[in-house]
Amino acid sequence: MFNNLSEKLDKALHVLKGHGSITEVNVAETLKEVRRALLDADVNFKIAKEFTNRVKEKALGQDVLTSLQPGQLMVKLVKDELTELMGGDAEGINLSGNPSVILMSGLQGSGKTTFSGKLANYLKNKKTKKPLLVACDVYRPAAIDQLHVVGDQLNIDVYSDKGNNDPVAIAQAGIAHAKQNGHNVVIIDTAGRLAVDKAMMDEISNIHKAIQPQETLFVVDSMTGQDAVITAKAFNDILNFDGVILTKLDGDTRGGAAISIKSVVNKPIKFIGTGEKMEAIDVFYPSRMADRILG
Ligand code: GDP
């Protein structure tokens, strides 16, 4: 994960680690390299610049130059800032309703259906919940079948209504079905398109208004870099969602989405997807991710 970014940051900070004492020039050069590493990872220019400016301010504020181990202190400052940028403390999912309704949003192919299954399985195993999956993609019959395959595999019930082309009605019927059958969590998988368009936004917005979920999650493919951030903003403007799910972090992703998304939409990344299998789900901990990036 983020191998390229990790290597570049390591190289940038390596120079300082060896120094007993460092100069303002050392700090400036190092931060320039850090900024370059972030840009290479597809972090947006403004975010990368603000990041290094903040680290510089803190470095000056904490008298890095006269500290006993200036190199170590700089590494710590970068790590803290990276943690902060990715979201501070980990946040959970709101499961307060009965049933708790969780709405999935995102583009086609982002990993919504896969993640719906993963989350249902996670909640069933970890929190002893009884989830119901609801298939609201009325355009692609294959998407409904896919959710059924996932449900069968996990032994989790799936509600669908093939032929019904009203996703709001299906979502509402799904919730009613959950109530009648003792499901305390409902996960609603919705239709995405290949790019943001008005029809998709109107549809997800209508579902959102009609069912008023406890939790709205935005699922995004981490491989899409800055596009991921732009898409997140478009969905957040319409849905004011509660959290982000970053998928495909097992791939050769550069890290830009993970690092930038929180500061653009001001919503936490809640989970990450790290593979196609149903077990490949992890709670997102910004500090752990920063540790991982900085080695
Ligand atoms: P949807 O259109 O948003 O419902 O996306 P899908 O759930 O159908 O996922 C699209 C593709 O991405 C499928 O081939 C999934 O197996 C794959 N996929 C989803 N999540 C992950 C992940 O975390 N890692 C990897 N490697 N593949 C994933």
Short mmCIF file of N, CA, C and O in Angstrom, two decimals, residues 6-78:
data_model
loop_
_atom_site.label_atom_id
_atom_site.label_comp_id
_atom_site.label_asym_id
_atom_site.label_seq_id
_atom_site.Cartn_x
_atom_site.Cartn_y
_atom_site.Cartn_z
N SER A 6 5.66 6.01 0.46
CA SER A 6 6.45 5.67 1.64
C SER A 6 7.94 5.82 1.35
O SER A 6 8.69 6.41 2.13
N GLU A 7 8.35 5.30 0.21
CA GLU A 7 9.77 5.37 -0.15
C GLU A 7 10.24 6.82 -0.27
O GLU A 7 11.28 7.19 0.25
N LYS A 8 9.41 7.62 -0.92
CA LYS A 8 9.83 9.02 -1.15
C LYS A 8 9.87 9.80 0.16
O LYS A 8 10.77 10.61 0.37
N LEU A 9 8.90 9.55 1.02
CA LEU A 9 8.92 10.27 2.31
C LEU A 9 10.10 9.81 3.15
O LEU A 9 10.75 10.61 3.82
N ASP A 10 10.37 8.54 3.09
CA ASP A 10 11.49 8.01 3.84
C ASP A 10 12.79 8.67 3.38
O ASP A 10 13.62 9.10 4.19
N LYS A 11 12.91 8.79 2.09
CA LYS A 11 14.11 9.43 1.51
C LYS A 11 14.20 10.89 1.97
O LYS A 11 15.26 11.37 2.35
N ALA A 12 13.04 11.57 1.90
CA ALA A 12 13.02 12.98 2.27
C ALA A 12 13.44 13.17 3.73
O ALA A 12 14.20 14.08 4.06
N LEU A 13 12.93 12.31 4.61
CA LEU A 13 13.18 12.50 6.04
C LEU A 13 14.50 11.89 6.48
O LEU A 13 15.03 12.24 7.54
N HIS A 14 15.02 11.01 5.66
CA HIS A 14 16.25 10.30 5.99
C HIS A 14 17.40 11.28 6.25
O HIS A 14 18.18 11.12 7.18
N VAL A 15 17.43 12.32 5.43
CA VAL A 15 18.50 13.31 5.54
C VAL A 15 18.54 13.89 6.96
O VAL A 15 19.61 14.03 7.56
N LEU A 16 17.35 14.17 7.50
CA LEU A 16 17.31 14.79 8.83
C LEU A 16 17.60 13.79 9.94
O LEU A 16 18.17 14.14 10.96
N LYS A 17 17.20 12.56 9.71
CA LYS A 17 17.33 11.56 10.78
C LYS A 17 18.79 11.42 11.21
O LYS A 17 19.08 11.17 12.37
N GLY A 18 19.70 11.56 10.27
CA GLY A 18 21.11 11.35 10.58
C GLY A 18 21.76 12.54 11.27
O GLY A 18 22.83 12.42 11.82
N HIS A 19 21.08 13.69 11.26
CA HIS A 19 21.73 14.89 11.79
C HIS A 19 21.56 15.04 13.30
O HIS A 19 20.46 14.92 13.81
N GLY A 20 22.64 15.35 13.97
CA GLY A 20 22.54 15.71 15.39
C GLY A 20 21.91 17.09 15.48
O GLY A 20 21.00 17.33 16.25
N SER A 21 22.37 17.98 14.67
CA SER A 21 21.76 19.31 14.64
C SER A 21 21.42 19.63 13.19
O SER A 21 22.09 19.17 12.27
N ILE A 22 20.40 20.42 13.02
CA ILE A 22 19.99 20.74 11.65
C ILE A 22 19.79 22.24 11.49
O ILE A 22 19.63 22.96 12.48
N THR A 23 19.77 22.66 10.27
CA THR A 23 19.62 24.10 10.01
C THR A 23 18.25 24.36 9.38
O THR A 23 17.57 23.43 8.95
N GLU A 24 17.94 25.61 9.31
CA GLU A 24 16.68 26.00 8.68
C GLU A 24 16.66 25.54 7.21
O GLU A 24 15.62 25.16 6.69
N VAL A 25 17.82 25.54 6.61
CA VAL A 25 17.93 25.11 5.21
C VAL A 25 17.59 23.62 5.10
O VAL A 25 16.85 23.21 4.21
N ASN A 26 18.12 22.81 6.04
CA ASN A 26 17.79 21.38 6.04
C ASN A 26 16.27 21.17 6.10
O ASN A 26 15.70 20.37 5.36
N VAL A 27 15.65 21.91 7.02
CA VAL A 27 14.20 21.76 7.21
C VAL A 27 13.47 22.14 5.93
O VAL A 27 12.59 21.42 5.45
N ALA A 28 13.85 23.27 5.35
CA ALA A 28 13.17 23.75 4.14
C ALA A 28 13.33 22.73 3.00
O ALA A 28 12.37 22.42 2.30
N GLU A 29 14.55 22.20 2.86
CA GLU A 29 14.78 21.23 1.78
C GLU A 29 13.97 19.96 1.99
O GLU A 29 13.38 19.40 1.07
N THR A 30 13.96 19.52 3.24
CA THR A 30 13.20 18.31 3.55
C THR A 30 11.72 18.50 3.24
O THR A 30 11.08 17.65 2.62
N LEU A 31 11.20 19.65 3.65
CA LEU A 31 9.76 19.87 3.43
C LEU A 31 9.44 20.00 1.94
O LEU A 31 8.35 19.61 1.50
N LYS A 32 10.38 20.49 1.19
CA LYS A 32 10.19 20.57 -0.25
C LYS A 32 10.07 19.15 -0.83
O LYS A 32 9.22 18.88 -1.68
N GLU A 33 10.92 18.28 -0.34
CA GLU A 33 10.87 16.87 -0.79
C GLU A 33 9.56 16.21 -0.35
O GLU A 33 8.97 15.42 -1.10
N VAL A 34 9.14 16.52 0.88
CA VAL A 34 7.88 15.95 1.38
C VAL A 34 6.73 16.39 0.48
O VAL A 34 5.89 15.60 0.06
N ARG A 35 6.77 17.68 0.13
CA ARG A 35 5.70 18.21 -0.73
C ARG A 35 5.72 17.51 -2.08
O ARG A 35 4.68 17.12 -2.62
N ARG A 36 6.90 17.32 -2.61
CA ARG A 36 7.02 16.65 -3.90
C ARG A 36 6.48 15.21 -3.83
O ARG A 36 5.77 14.75 -4.73
N ALA A 37 6.78 14.55 -2.73
CA ALA A 37 6.30 13.16 -2.55
C ALA A 37 4.76 13.14 -2.52
O ALA A 37 4.12 12.26 -3.11
N LEU A 38 4.18 14.13 -1.85
CA LEU A 38 2.71 14.18 -1.76
C LEU A 38 2.10 14.45 -3.15
O LEU A 38 1.10 13.84 -3.53
N LEU A 39 2.72 15.36 -3.88
CA LEU A 39 2.21 15.66 -5.23
C LEU A 39 2.29 14.43 -6.12
O LEU A 39 1.37 14.14 -6.87
N ASP A 40 3.39 13.71 -6.00
CA ASP A 40 3.55 12.48 -6.79
C ASP A 40 2.50 11.45 -6.42
O ASP A 40 2.13 10.60 -7.23
N ALA A 41 2.04 11.50 -5.18
CA ALA A 41 1.01 10.55 -4.74
C ALA A 41 -0.38 11.02 -5.15
O ALA A 41 -1.38 10.46 -4.72
N ASP A 42 -0.43 12.10 -5.94
CA ASP A 42 -1.70 12.62 -6.44
C ASP A 42 -2.49 13.38 -5.39
O ASP A 42 -3.71 13.44 -5.43
N VAL A 43 -1.77 13.94 -4.44
CA VAL A 43 -2.42 14.85 -3.48
C VAL A 43 -2.49 16.20 -4.18
O VAL A 43 -1.55 16.61 -4.85
N ASN A 44 -3.60 16.88 -4.00
CA ASN A 44 -3.78 18.14 -4.70
C ASN A 44 -2.80 19.21 -4.20
O ASN A 44 -2.36 19.18 -3.07
N PHE A 45 -2.42 20.09 -5.09
CA PHE A 45 -1.33 21.04 -4.83
C PHE A 45 -1.58 21.88 -3.57
O PHE A 45 -0.70 22.04 -2.72
N LYS A 46 -2.80 22.38 -3.45
CA LYS A 46 -3.13 23.25 -2.31
C LYS A 46 -3.00 22.49 -0.99
O LYS A 46 -2.45 22.99 -0.02
N ILE A 47 -3.49 21.27 -1.00
CA ILE A 47 -3.44 20.47 0.24
C ILE A 47 -1.98 20.16 0.61
O ILE A 47 -1.58 20.27 1.77
N ALA A 48 -1.18 19.83 -0.39
CA ALA A 48 0.23 19.51 -0.14
C ALA A 48 0.96 20.75 0.40
O ALA A 48 1.76 20.66 1.33
N LYS A 49 0.64 21.88 -0.17
CA LYS A 49 1.31 23.12 0.26
C LYS A 49 0.92 23.47 1.69
O LYS A 49 1.76 23.80 2.53
N GLU A 50 -0.39 23.39 1.96
CA GLU A 50 -0.84 23.71 3.32
C GLU A 50 -0.22 22.74 4.33
O GLU A 50 0.13 23.12 5.45
N PHE A 51 -0.12 21.49 3.91
CA PHE A 51 0.45 20.46 4.77
C PHE A 51 1.87 20.84 5.19
O PHE A 51 2.20 20.90 6.37
N THR A 52 2.71 21.14 4.21
CA THR A 52 4.11 21.43 4.56
C THR A 52 4.22 22.77 5.30
O THR A 52 5.06 22.92 6.17
N ASN A 53 3.33 23.72 4.99
CA ASN A 53 3.35 24.98 5.74
C ASN A 53 3.05 24.75 7.21
O ASN A 53 3.67 25.33 8.09
N ARG A 54 2.08 23.88 7.45
CA ARG A 54 1.71 23.61 8.86
C ARG A 54 2.86 22.92 9.59
O ARG A 54 3.16 23.24 10.74
N VAL A 55 3.48 21.96 8.91
CA VAL A 55 4.61 21.26 9.56
C VAL A 55 5.72 22.27 9.85
O VAL A 55 6.32 22.26 10.93
N LYS A 56 5.95 23.17 8.92
CA LYS A 56 7.02 24.16 9.11
C LYS A 56 6.71 25.05 10.32
O LYS A 56 7.57 25.28 11.17
N GLU A 57 5.47 25.53 10.39
CA GLU A 57 5.07 26.38 11.53
C GLU A 57 5.29 25.66 12.85
O GLU A 57 5.82 26.22 13.80
N LYS A 58 4.85 24.39 12.88
CA LYS A 58 4.99 23.62 14.12
C LYS A 58 6.47 23.42 14.44
O LYS A 58 6.88 23.47 15.60
N ALA A 59 7.25 23.17 13.40
CA ALA A 59 8.69 22.94 13.62
C ALA A 59 9.32 24.18 14.24
O ALA A 59 10.09 24.08 15.20
N LEU A 60 8.93 25.33 13.75
CA LEU A 60 9.50 26.57 14.30
C LEU A 60 8.97 26.80 15.72
O LEU A 60 9.71 27.15 16.61
N GLY A 61 7.68 26.53 15.88
CA GLY A 61 7.05 26.71 17.20
C GLY A 61 7.68 25.81 18.25
O GLY A 61 7.75 26.17 19.43
N GLN A 62 8.11 24.65 17.85
CA GLN A 62 8.65 23.70 18.84
C GLN A 62 10.18 23.73 18.87
O GLN A 62 10.81 22.83 19.41
N ASP A 63 10.74 24.77 18.33
CA ASP A 63 12.21 24.91 18.36
C ASP A 63 12.93 23.64 17.92
O ASP A 63 13.83 23.15 18.60
N VAL A 64 12.51 23.13 16.79
CA VAL A 64 13.12 21.90 16.28
C VAL A 64 14.64 22.02 16.17
O VAL A 64 15.39 21.12 16.51
N LEU A 65 15.06 23.20 15.73
CA LEU A 65 16.49 23.35 15.43
C LEU A 65 17.37 23.17 16.66
O LEU A 65 18.50 22.70 16.55
N THR A 66 16.85 23.54 17.83
CA THR A 66 17.68 23.42 19.03
C THR A 66 17.31 22.20 19.87
O THR A 66 17.82 22.02 20.97
N SER A 67 16.38 21.37 19.36
CA SER A 67 15.98 20.20 20.15
C SER A 67 17.09 19.15 20.11
O SER A 67 17.98 19.20 19.26
N LEU A 68 17.00 18.17 21.04
CA LEU A 68 18.06 17.17 21.15
C LEU A 68 18.12 16.27 19.92
O LEU A 68 19.19 15.95 19.42
N GLN A 69 16.94 15.84 19.46
CA GLN A 69 16.92 14.96 18.29
C GLN A 69 16.02 15.57 17.21
O GLN A 69 14.87 15.17 17.04
N PRO A 70 16.53 16.56 16.55
CA PRO A 70 15.69 17.31 15.60
C PRO A 70 15.09 16.43 14.51
O PRO A 70 13.95 16.64 14.11
N GLY A 71 15.87 15.48 14.02
CA GLY A 71 15.38 14.60 12.95
C GLY A 71 14.15 13.83 13.39
O GLY A 71 13.11 13.81 12.71
N GLN A 72 14.23 13.24 14.58
CA GLN A 72 13.10 12.45 15.11
C GLN A 72 11.87 13.33 15.31
O GLN A 72 10.75 12.92 15.03
N LEU A 73 12.12 14.53 15.81
CA LEU A 73 11.01 15.44 16.06
C LEU A 73 10.31 15.82 14.74
O LEU A 73 9.07 15.86 14.67
N MET A 74 11.10 16.03 13.72
CA MET A 74 10.50 16.36 12.41
C MET A 74 9.64 15.20 11.90
O MET A 74 8.55 15.40 11.37
N VAL A 75 10.16 13.98 12.05
CA VAL A 75 9.40 12.81 11.60
C VAL A 75 8.08 12.76 12.35
O VAL A 75 7.01 12.52 11.77
N LYS A 76 8.14 13.03 13.66
CA LYS A 76 6.92 13.00 14.47
C LYS A 76 5.93 14.08 14.00
O LYS A 76 4.73 13.83 13.89
N LEU A 77 6.45 15.25 13.72
CA LEU A 77 5.56 16.33 13.26
C LEU A 77 4.87 15.96 11.95
O LEU A 77 3.68 16.22 11.77
N VAL A 78 5.62 15.35 11.04
CA VAL A 78 5.03 14.95 9.75
C VAL A 78 3.97 13.86 9.99
O VAL A 78 2.87 13.91 9.43
#
